[in-house]
Amino acid sequence: MRNVVLGGLLLTGIAASVPAQAQDTVRIGLVQPLTGSVAYNGKSVVEGARLAVEEMNAAGGVLGKKIELIVEDGQCTPANSVNAVEKLVQKDKVVTLVGAFCSSATAAIMPVAQKYKLPLITGVSSKASLTEQGNPYFFRAAETDALMAEAFAKILANDLKLTKVAYIGVNDDWGRGGVEEFSRDLTALGVKTVLTEYFDHGATDFFTLLTKLRAAKPDGVFVAAETQDGSILVKQIREMGLDTKVFGVGSWATADFINLTGEAAEGIHAAVPYASSMDTPRNQAFVQKYQAKYGIKPGKYGAAGYNALNIAGQAIARAGGTDAEAIRAALAKTSYEAPNGVYKFTGKGQAYGFDAVLVRIEKGEPKVIASTPVDAPH
Amino acid sequence: MDLFPQFLANGLVMGVFYALSALGLTLIFGLMRVVNFAHGEFYMLGGVSGWFVTNYLGLDFFSGLIVVAAFMAAVGWLVDRFLIERVRGQGEEPGILLTIGLSIFLVNGTLLLVGPAPMKVAGAVAEGPLFFGPIAVTKLRLLAVAVGIALIVGAHLLIRRTRLGAAMRATFQDPMAASLAGIRTGHVYAATFALGCTLAALSGMLLASIYSAQASVGGLISLKSFVVVILGGMGSFAGAIAGGLLLGVAEAMWGGYVSMGMVDVIGFVLVILILLFRPQGLFSIRTERA
């Protein structure tokens, strides 16, 4: 009896997978953290991605078919992200991969994408070394920490009159990368480093770390953290009675960060590739659509998901088919007009040409105080 | 050396928080012999429902706390009557599997209902700093410590001094004799589980007003609570307090003088040491069963 039931299940399983083989849609796989301490940011990427897919499908899709977005949870960990990619490739037969969120997770899925010879686009992971590994299938439609540091170190040092800076980052490739790049560029400008500390994802209490910060007496503190960790950290900096200037990288120019952090967010600076207050017609249209769909202004990650999916969709359309090599060749020739400038890729797959901004949070709104195009790394 | 008082203060505050969050776990294990792997999820539910009642129902913090306590007691009661009841008396493994399943259900249910975004629970008092000489704390933290101590003392008195507490202790010493003596043991089990859930949820709401509530915090809380309970001895109240304070201070000192990046290691180092040299924990009341 049990065998009959199992056989029946197997048969329905096979029957269900037959249409998948036929591929009446063009499938793109998206790996993002949907649980854990950066889940909220991962969700924003997914929202942006869905909006892009919706727009493309409304305009007729690609190759005469609709685009189907398949989302998997990578939990920001290397192991789960690899599992997610294996599933997307083996079971869903996606033609292009987008993800993952955390640099450590992206580093883990890059060789998997290469193994299956599938193009992989990340819209988020910013650790500089990812594009230095010579993986021809990898494209980064995002800034790197090095490019951000180069673009804004001088403005920060001058505007905030920095002389002694403390660096705090989340304990992973991205956080460590951000701290290294910014401390290198600021040190070159004569700013002294008084403290460097890392904390784990999901940490909630920073009083011990902040006790050390208070003793180090910096006049500025650099923070590399995402919404949840970052908002708690910034709040506790003020709770400790510290009035040092706070600046950093991460999803800070978002409505949710400001809401969670409350008054403590006033006056902090964030270097971001995107802010909803960027003043271009393309961006205003994007903000309007995003807000109509989700009831909230897009942040850095909503825009990242939107851009990555548009880049993928346009490349598939230009490739004229779902052959991975053709898509890869088309990706290399990307010239995509995003809400925040034009994205092109270098030979190593690093995006350049788009604008990055430095924002200051004033009265609960991210206000752009400096804007600069991100140059190709040299 | 001038940093020492602040590190110690940070550690003691964290210690009380750890003790409070582990209390429900040690209570349920000590009295019912159920290893509750869904403990962290009850803590999380406390924070999330705290966010709901303060944000949507517009209650102030303390009324919210009472509503959350009543709600979570009901949840705990129902979980015991409809789930734990079915595996009672079948050894510890079915209970472990059941609570692991429950924890997965609760996390994903919460993710589905409210999403993964961190949520803010409005605190009872303002968040600004208070200075005692060189030591900075916030009013909210002091309040949380005070409420935490009150809850610990209250739970202790409930178990030691009330008829319900006497019925609980009788039931768990010998269920057969207790039911012969006229105690409705089914209700006693449910009340105990409800009490454990309520304690977990109250600590969840209290701490969410200081940090933030989020659907997936439960795993880390369960882990830390297990560390506290193993350090202090399974089922011991004094042990949970000592274990919590030990963990809080050890983490603060390690983070302060060595490195913040590895601070979560310290709890497990302590657990390994305690299991090597005093496997029953610092304060275990039932060494023979530990």
XYZ file of C-alpha atoms in Angstrom:
668
model
C 0.000 0.000 0.000
C 2.704 2.380 1.019
C 4.566 1.710 -2.221
C 1.498 2.523 -4.220
C 1.113 5.815 -2.407
C 4.799 6.640 -2.852
C 4.630 5.719 -6.524
C 1.601 7.930 -6.931
C 3.433 10.791 -5.274
C 6.424 10.269 -7.546
C 4.231 10.251 -10.601
C 2.453 13.454 -9.659
C 5.888 14.900 -8.924
C 7.065 14.065 -12.409
C 3.822 15.259 -13.951
C 4.181 18.546 -12.105
C 7.710 19.035 -13.340
C 6.903 18.457 -17.009
C 5.622 21.987 -17.679
C 8.790 23.242 -15.990
C 10.804 21.408 -18.609
C 8.813 22.987 -21.369
C 9.678 26.483 -20.035
C 6.802 28.656 -21.110
C 8.327 31.415 -19.002
C 11.844 32.779 -18.689
C 12.934 31.940 -15.162
C 15.262 34.074 -13.095
C 16.369 32.817 -9.680
C 16.792 35.242 -6.795
C 18.598 34.287 -3.560
C 18.089 36.680 -0.647
C 18.016 36.398 3.146
C 14.352 36.154 4.130
C 15.023 35.123 7.731
C 17.684 36.304 10.193
C 18.980 39.732 11.129
C 19.205 41.097 7.562
C 15.926 39.498 6.449
C 14.238 42.840 6.379
C 16.816 44.180 3.906
C 16.562 41.010 1.827
C 12.826 41.542 1.630
C 13.395 45.035 0.231
C 15.550 43.562 -2.548
C 12.763 41.113 -3.361
C 10.209 43.946 -3.464
C 12.350 45.935 -5.887
C 12.933 42.819 -7.993
C 9.213 42.035 -8.199
C 8.466 45.585 -9.304
C 11.046 45.311 -12.101
C 9.633 41.975 -13.266
C 6.105 43.346 -13.192
C 7.135 46.307 -15.338
C 8.975 44.143 -17.852
C 6.069 41.705 -18.107
C 3.611 44.577 -18.547
C 5.780 45.693 -21.471
C 5.523 42.253 -23.061
C 8.184 40.297 -21.193
C 11.344 39.072 -22.908
C 11.739 36.736 -25.905
C 7.962 36.807 -26.251
C 7.529 35.111 -22.858
C 6.758 36.322 -19.368
C 9.582 36.521 -16.836
C 9.059 34.352 -13.772
C 10.942 35.304 -10.632
C 11.698 32.448 -8.244
C 12.835 33.581 -4.798
C 14.769 31.399 -2.341
C 15.920 32.118 1.212
C 19.717 32.078 1.566
C 19.654 33.336 5.192
C 22.815 35.362 4.525
C 24.854 32.229 5.256
C 27.179 30.566 2.721
C 25.757 27.051 3.237
C 22.077 27.959 2.863
C 22.745 30.214 -0.099
C 24.540 27.370 -1.908
C 21.581 25.058 -1.206
C 19.217 27.678 -2.562
C 21.238 28.031 -5.772
C 21.421 24.247 -6.256
C 17.641 24.090 -5.956
C 17.118 26.974 -8.390
C 19.432 25.407 -10.940
C 18.487 21.737 -10.598
C 14.776 21.937 -9.988
C 13.644 25.279 -11.378
C 16.087 25.400 -14.326
C 16.575 29.154 -14.053
C 18.505 30.862 -16.855
C 20.114 33.570 -14.745
C 20.837 33.942 -11.042
C 20.580 37.086 -8.937
C 21.967 37.191 -5.374
C 23.040 36.717 -2.725
C 22.859 39.512 -0.213
C 25.798 39.135 2.166
C 29.256 39.176 0.616
C 30.195 35.923 2.376
C 27.155 34.193 0.896
C 27.804 35.604 -2.570
C 31.412 34.441 -2.420
C 30.090 30.932 -1.715
C 27.616 30.820 -4.617
C 29.996 32.296 -7.204
C 31.818 29.006 -7.839
C 28.449 27.213 -8.021
C 27.268 29.584 -10.737
C 30.543 29.018 -12.555
C 30.154 25.247 -12.230
C 26.732 25.374 -13.921
C 27.919 28.117 -16.294
C 25.092 30.462 -15.343
C 25.414 34.251 -15.155
C 25.188 35.574 -11.589
C 24.352 39.204 -10.862
C 24.502 40.696 -7.387
C 22.898 44.026 -6.699
C 24.167 44.239 -3.140
C 27.349 42.421 -2.102
C 30.028 45.073 -1.907
C 33.197 43.387 -0.680
C 35.835 44.609 -3.139
C 37.575 41.264 -3.724
C 34.535 39.499 -5.229
C 35.177 40.887 -8.706
C 38.895 40.180 -8.396
C 38.485 36.409 -8.489
C 38.389 36.105 -12.275
C 34.936 34.503 -12.325
C 33.628 35.329 -15.840
C 29.992 34.608 -14.880
C 29.859 37.132 -12.044
C 28.558 40.685 -12.420
C 28.233 43.192 -9.632
C 25.591 45.884 -10.177
C 26.577 47.599 -6.945
C 29.174 49.896 -5.500
C 32.138 48.428 -3.676
C 33.300 49.675 -0.315
C 36.524 50.766 -1.980
C 34.660 52.910 -4.527
C 32.472 54.445 -1.802
C 35.453 55.174 0.420
C 37.299 56.764 -2.474
C 34.298 58.876 -3.421
C 33.467 60.182 0.034
C 36.452 59.930 2.384
C 37.616 63.429 1.582
C 34.176 65.041 1.844
C 33.597 63.303 5.174
C 36.965 64.230 6.613
C 36.517 67.894 5.645
C 32.815 68.363 6.365
C 32.846 66.589 9.723
C 36.311 67.921 10.641
C 37.490 64.446 11.565
C 40.793 63.931 13.357
C 40.245 60.727 15.371
C 37.859 58.042 14.165
C 36.611 54.769 15.637
C 35.498 51.969 13.282
C 32.719 49.526 14.112
C 31.559 46.879 11.679
C 29.464 43.756 11.567
C 31.664 40.674 11.777
C 31.502 39.396 8.204
C 33.203 40.021 4.854
C 31.125 43.094 4.121
C 31.573 44.752 7.524
C 35.291 44.018 7.665
C 35.693 45.176 4.055
C 33.924 48.468 4.743
C 36.000 49.175 7.832
C 39.251 48.371 6.018
C 38.518 50.514 2.970
C 37.298 53.545 4.893
C 40.076 53.395 7.466
C 42.656 53.166 4.676
C 41.347 56.180 2.799
C 40.769 58.251 5.927
C 44.196 57.366 7.320
C 45.716 58.550 4.047
C 44.028 61.897 4.715
C 45.710 62.104 8.128
C 42.771 60.900 10.254
C 43.878 58.787 13.215
C 42.284 55.417 14.013
C 41.547 55.077 17.727
C 39.460 51.893 17.830
C 38.432 49.058 15.514
C 35.771 46.618 16.705
C 33.465 44.026 15.135
C 30.203 42.566 16.399
C 28.137 39.570 15.305
C 24.955 39.690 13.199
C 21.932 39.934 15.456
C 23.854 41.377 18.431
C 21.558 43.527 20.524
C 23.617 44.999 23.319
C 26.493 47.309 22.440
C 27.139 48.927 25.825
C 30.438 47.099 26.336
C 31.649 48.104 22.899
C 30.449 51.656 23.476
C 32.255 51.823 26.816
C 35.466 51.262 24.886
C 34.335 53.811 22.333
C 33.748 56.397 25.050
C 37.212 55.774 26.491
C 38.811 56.140 23.045
C 37.295 59.646 22.688
C 36.934 59.737 18.883
C 35.332 62.727 17.191
C 33.703 60.517 14.598
C 32.577 56.909 14.466
C 32.277 54.890 11.261
C 29.672 52.127 11.304
C 29.135 49.350 8.751
C 25.806 47.744 9.696
C 22.377 46.982 8.255
C 18.979 48.251 9.388
C 18.419 46.113 12.473
C 21.906 46.030 13.977
C 22.651 49.574 12.844
C 19.527 51.158 14.293
C 20.081 49.554 17.707
C 23.749 50.555 17.676
C 23.081 54.181 16.743
C 20.346 54.382 19.378
C 22.667 53.027 22.054
C 25.436 55.454 21.077
C 23.046 58.233 22.122
C 21.814 56.302 25.170
C 25.385 56.164 26.407
C 25.400 59.955 26.266
C 27.978 60.064 23.456
C 27.656 62.933 21.005
C 30.287 61.850 18.480
C 29.432 62.268 14.823
C 28.196 59.047 13.272
C 28.684 58.109 9.639
C 28.729 54.855 7.774
C 27.551 52.487 5.091
C 24.484 50.244 4.997
C 20.772 50.772 4.525
C 20.549 53.959 6.542
C 18.796 56.284 4.158
C 15.538 54.340 4.500
C 12.256 55.202 6.163
C 12.462 52.131 8.396
C 15.934 52.837 9.707
C 14.865 56.351 10.621
C 11.665 55.123 12.253
C 13.472 52.477 14.342
C 16.289 54.778 15.360
C 14.041 57.731 16.193
C 15.648 60.968 17.286
C 19.063 59.340 17.523
C 19.130 59.245 13.708
C 19.230 63.042 13.411
C 22.446 64.348 11.909
C 24.058 61.027 11.018
C 25.714 60.660 7.615
C 25.437 57.691 5.286
C 27.285 56.947 2.065
C 24.785 55.116 -0.139
C 24.433 54.295 -3.837
C 20.796 55.281 -3.723
C 18.436 57.519 -1.774
C 14.784 58.113 -2.567
C 15.450 61.856 -2.452
C 17.782 61.732 -5.495
C 16.629 64.415 -7.896
C 16.254 62.820 -11.341
C 13.056 62.292 -13.381
C 13.767 58.534 -13.619
C 14.090 58.276 -9.901
C 10.942 60.258 -9.222
C 8.997 57.876 -11.475
C 10.553 54.878 -9.708
C 9.797 56.252 -6.224
C 6.214 56.922 -7.247
C 5.660 53.393 -8.577
C 7.386 51.782 -5.623
C 5.395 53.819 -3.154
C 2.130 53.054 -4.935
C 2.874 49.320 -4.753
C 4.411 48.962 -1.292
C 3.294 52.090 0.555
C 6.861 53.008 1.480
C 9.666 54.884 -0.234
C 12.352 52.657 -1.757
C 15.689 52.453 0.005
C 19.090 51.295 -1.123
C 18.044 47.649 -1.336
C 14.701 48.160 -3.039
C 16.589 50.000 -5.757
C 19.288 47.309 -5.844
C 16.742 44.553 -6.513
C 14.999 46.686 -9.126
C 18.242 47.448 -10.953
C 19.624 43.896 -10.839
C 16.457 42.406 -12.329
C 16.235 45.064 -15.036
C 19.855 44.429 -15.970
C 19.195 40.683 -16.117
C 15.985 41.050 -18.123
C 17.506 43.455 -20.633
C 20.527 41.196 -21.116
C 18.298 38.184 -21.801
C 16.323 40.255 -24.329
C 19.534 41.387 -26.052
C 20.906 37.841 -26.037
C 17.891 36.755 -28.083
C 17.673 33.410 -26.257
C 18.255 31.662 -22.960
C 21.715 30.361 -23.822
C 23.915 31.195 -20.832
C 26.932 32.204 -22.911
C 24.847 34.624 -24.980
C 23.361 36.158 -21.816
C 26.825 36.501 -20.333
C 28.097 38.262 -23.477
C 25.047 40.547 -23.424
C 25.569 41.354 -19.745
C 29.114 42.480 -20.433
C 27.708 45.052 -22.890
C 25.158 46.416 -20.392
C 24.260 50.060 -20.539
C 21.253 50.328 -18.268
C 19.564 53.577 -17.336
C 18.712 53.209 -13.664
C 16.954 55.677 -11.363
C 20.430 56.492 -10.062
C 22.433 56.881 -13.269
C 23.740 54.558 -15.968
C 25.180 51.131 -15.144
C 27.973 49.671 -17.246
C 30.311 46.781 -16.418
C 34.101 46.652 -16.495
C 35.888 43.625 -17.917
C 35.892 42.142 -14.414
C 32.141 42.558 -14.062
C 32.207 45.577 -11.762
C 29.501 48.179 -12.382
C 30.417 51.837 -12.814
C 28.910 55.031 -14.143
C 26.010 55.279 -11.676
C 25.765 57.953 -9.011
C 26.433 57.497 -5.303
C 25.326 59.993 -2.691
C 26.229 61.113 0.779
C 23.096 61.824 2.784
C 22.509 63.463 6.138
C 19.387 62.567 8.045
C 17.518 65.743 8.891
C 14.052 65.847 10.453
C 13.490 62.210 9.555
C 14.373 62.595 5.865
C 17.597 61.622 4.079
C 18.945 64.833 2.581
C 21.500 64.507 -0.232
C 24.545 66.622 0.600
C 26.961 65.342 -2.020
C 26.599 63.290 -5.170
C 29.299 61.820 -7.355
C 29.407 59.306 -10.206
C 31.168 56.054 -9.311
C 34.190 55.668 -11.602
C 35.563 52.410 -12.904
C 38.183 51.140 -10.440
C 41.731 51.729 -11.534
C 41.034 50.273 35.051
C 38.678 53.257 34.903
C 36.545 51.285 32.465
C 35.983 48.481 34.945
C 32.919 49.948 36.753
C 31.129 50.503 33.446
C 31.962 47.000 32.186
C 30.735 45.537 35.467
C 27.516 47.565 35.305
C 26.928 46.504 31.682
C 27.567 42.892 32.641
C 25.213 42.951 35.616
C 22.403 44.544 33.583
C 22.875 41.943 30.848
C 23.069 39.262 33.526
C 19.645 40.152 34.902
C 18.275 40.150 31.335
C 19.781 36.708 30.697
C 18.455 35.359 33.994
C 15.007 36.696 33.203
C 14.921 35.250 29.710
C 16.097 31.854 30.971
C 13.628 31.667 33.847
C 10.734 30.221 31.836
C 13.004 27.542 30.386
C 14.367 26.413 33.740
C 10.888 26.437 35.289
C 9.350 24.235 32.603
C 12.304 21.884 32.619
C 12.709 21.729 36.385
C 9.064 21.088 37.130
C 7.801 19.306 34.026
C 10.940 17.656 32.598
C 10.027 19.135 29.205
C 13.006 20.544 27.307
C 11.280 23.454 25.624
C 13.047 24.248 22.354
C 10.292 26.720 21.503
C 11.341 28.874 24.466
C 13.010 31.540 22.313
C 9.902 31.701 20.142
C 7.672 32.439 23.135
C 10.123 35.201 23.995
C 9.825 36.475 20.417
C 6.003 36.290 20.556
C 6.116 38.423 23.697
C 8.057 41.118 21.855
C 5.908 40.971 18.741
C 2.606 41.039 20.641
C 4.057 43.841 22.790
C 4.644 45.770 19.574
C 1.085 45.013 18.492
C -0.621 46.161 21.697
C 1.457 49.326 22.116
C 1.427 50.271 18.450
C -2.010 49.245 17.229
C -4.123 49.174 20.373
C -2.373 52.280 21.687
C -1.887 50.895 25.202
C 0.836 52.271 27.454
C 3.724 49.996 28.280
C 2.473 48.546 31.592
C -1.119 47.920 30.464
C 0.398 46.346 27.373
C 2.570 44.149 29.565
C -0.510 42.885 31.424
C -2.417 42.192 28.186
C 0.586 40.334 26.765
C 0.923 38.319 29.983
C -2.739 37.262 29.835
C -2.564 36.462 26.123
C 0.622 34.409 26.405
C -0.647 32.558 29.474
C -3.632 31.512 27.377
C -1.341 30.475 24.523
C 0.827 28.476 26.908
C -2.214 26.809 28.455
C -3.558 25.797 25.041
C -0.162 24.555 23.849
C 0.042 22.312 26.897
C -3.537 21.030 26.685
C -3.468 20.319 22.966
C 0.181 19.478 22.239
C 2.370 18.707 25.256
C -0.448 16.634 26.786
C -0.141 14.150 23.921
C 3.494 13.325 24.586
C 3.394 13.455 28.394
C 4.918 10.449 30.091
C 6.649 9.199 26.951
C 10.157 10.273 27.894
C 11.958 13.401 26.804
C 12.534 12.807 23.084
C 8.939 13.240 21.837
C 8.748 16.487 23.815
C 11.976 17.728 22.227
C 10.752 16.926 18.716
C 7.392 18.483 19.432
C 8.847 21.757 20.720
C 11.351 21.978 17.843
C 8.444 21.597 15.432
C 6.474 24.185 17.369
C 9.368 26.637 17.222
C 9.620 26.300 13.419
C 5.874 26.799 13.140
C 5.883 29.885 15.363
C 8.796 31.593 13.571
C 7.372 31.044 10.125
C 3.847 31.874 11.212
C 5.114 35.170 12.599
C 7.151 35.866 9.459
C 4.026 35.290 7.418
C 1.852 37.552 9.577
C 4.126 40.490 10.368
C 7.173 39.981 8.108
C 10.851 40.074 8.967
C 11.146 43.797 9.721
C 12.365 44.737 13.194
C 9.605 46.295 15.287
C 9.759 48.966 17.923
C 8.004 48.555 21.253
C 7.361 51.931 22.852
C 9.247 52.061 26.143
C 7.757 53.023 29.499
C 10.186 55.866 30.155
C 12.446 58.160 28.154
C 15.641 56.762 26.647
C 18.225 59.372 27.672
C 21.328 58.454 29.667
C 21.714 58.620 33.447
C 25.132 59.037 35.015
C 26.290 57.593 38.323
C 29.824 58.917 38.552
C 31.603 57.286 35.632
C 28.800 54.829 34.920
C 26.205 55.479 32.230
C 22.928 53.564 32.159
C 19.471 54.444 30.885
C 16.245 54.738 32.882
C 14.730 52.099 30.641
C 17.448 49.607 31.553
C 17.106 50.295 35.257
C 13.362 49.860 34.955
C 13.811 46.588 33.053
C 16.184 45.331 35.742
C 13.654 46.278 38.452
C 10.741 44.616 36.642
C 12.956 41.610 35.944
C 13.851 41.203 39.622
C 10.187 41.612 40.558
C 9.196 38.860 38.110
C 11.890 36.516 39.405
C 10.839 37.076 43.025
C 7.149 36.831 42.101
C 7.602 33.518 40.291
C 9.623 32.173 43.214
C 6.926 33.153 45.731
C 4.203 31.705 43.508
C 5.897 28.330 43.514
C 6.996 28.295 47.157
C 4.167 30.081 48.963
C 0.844 29.518 47.185
C -1.572 26.576 47.003
C -1.051 26.429 43.254
C 2.695 26.280 43.815
C 2.284 23.493 46.372
C 0.080 21.613 43.887
C 2.733 22.057 41.204
C 5.493 20.719 43.383
C 3.337 17.798 44.536
C 2.359 16.904 40.968
C 5.909 16.844 39.756
C 7.186 14.841 42.686
C 4.578 12.122 42.186
C 1.708 12.638 39.718
C -0.139 9.511 40.879
C -0.112 10.448 44.572
C -1.043 14.012 43.729
C -4.098 13.001 41.725
C -5.107 10.571 44.488
C -4.936 13.522 46.886
C -7.451 15.351 44.696
C -5.133 17.591 42.671
C -6.281 18.031 39.084
C -2.890 17.306 37.602
C -3.915 18.166 34.023
C -4.603 21.727 35.120
C -1.398 21.903 37.098
C 0.695 20.899 34.076
C -1.083 23.462 31.921
C -0.682 26.178 34.556
C 3.031 25.470 34.850
C 3.566 25.606 31.108
C 1.487 28.789 30.916
C 3.619 30.347 33.666
C 6.837 29.438 31.846
C 5.522 30.901 28.571
C 4.350 34.052 30.300
C 7.767 34.623 31.876
C 9.462 34.133 28.515
C 7.017 36.494 26.809
C 7.296 39.194 29.476
C 11.068 39.198 29.218
C 10.625 39.348 25.436
C 8.441 42.435 25.618
C 10.581 44.109 28.271
C 13.764 43.657 26.257
C 12.064 44.537 22.957
C 11.417 47.988 24.434
C 15.179 48.351 24.853
C 16.333 46.669 21.630
C 13.684 45.729 19.058
C 11.304 42.859 18.431
C 11.906 40.662 15.413
C 10.497 37.372 14.167
C 13.788 35.492 14.145
C 15.408 36.502 17.446
C 14.233 33.276 19.085
C 17.157 31.059 18.079
C 19.770 33.194 19.784
C 17.611 33.589 22.904
C 17.084 29.829 23.178
C 20.817 29.294 22.822
C 21.750 31.826 25.498
C 19.010 30.545 27.788
C 20.323 27.006 27.501
C 23.788 28.289 28.395
C 22.371 30.039 31.472
C 20.362 27.000 32.542
C 23.260 24.579 32.098
C 25.556 26.901 34.040
C 23.120 27.326 36.895
C 21.736 23.825 36.981
C 18.575 22.600 35.262
C 15.452 23.608 37.136
C 17.035 25.839 39.749
C 15.853 29.423 40.238
C 18.962 30.497 42.126
C 20.943 28.747 39.412
C 19.260 30.728 36.630
C 20.092 33.968 38.415
C 23.703 32.962 39.112
C 24.107 31.555 35.601
C 22.664 34.701 34.032
C 24.872 37.048 36.036
C 27.944 34.898 35.390
C 27.307 34.883 31.645
C 26.532 38.618 31.527
C 29.643 39.649 33.443
C 31.900 37.172 31.627
C 30.721 38.462 28.238
C 31.149 42.078 29.287
C 34.690 41.480 30.559
C 35.686 39.397 27.530
C 34.172 41.947 25.158
C 35.721 44.806 27.073
C 39.244 43.547 27.543
C 39.723 41.040 24.722
C 37.505 41.377 21.669
C 33.853 42.038 20.878
C 33.901 39.953 17.711
C 34.151 36.656 19.578
C 31.902 37.439 22.503
C 29.387 34.674 21.790
C 32.146 32.117 22.250
C 32.463 32.821 25.943
C 29.120 31.276 26.896
C 30.038 27.999 25.273
C 33.498 27.948 26.843
C 31.767 28.326 30.220
C 29.356 25.501 29.385
C 32.197 23.164 28.418
C 34.047 23.980 31.641
C 30.967 23.443 33.782
C 30.141 20.141 32.067
C 33.706 18.956 32.658
C 34.005 19.924 36.298
C 30.471 20.205 37.684
C 28.035 18.599 35.248
C 25.021 19.114 37.513
C 25.495 22.900 37.282
C 26.269 25.396 40.020
C 22.988 25.056 41.915
C 21.257 21.918 40.728
C 18.494 20.768 43.023
C 18.351 17.264 41.617
C 21.874 16.081 41.030
C 20.843 12.487 40.596
C 18.696 13.311 37.587
C 20.841 15.925 35.924
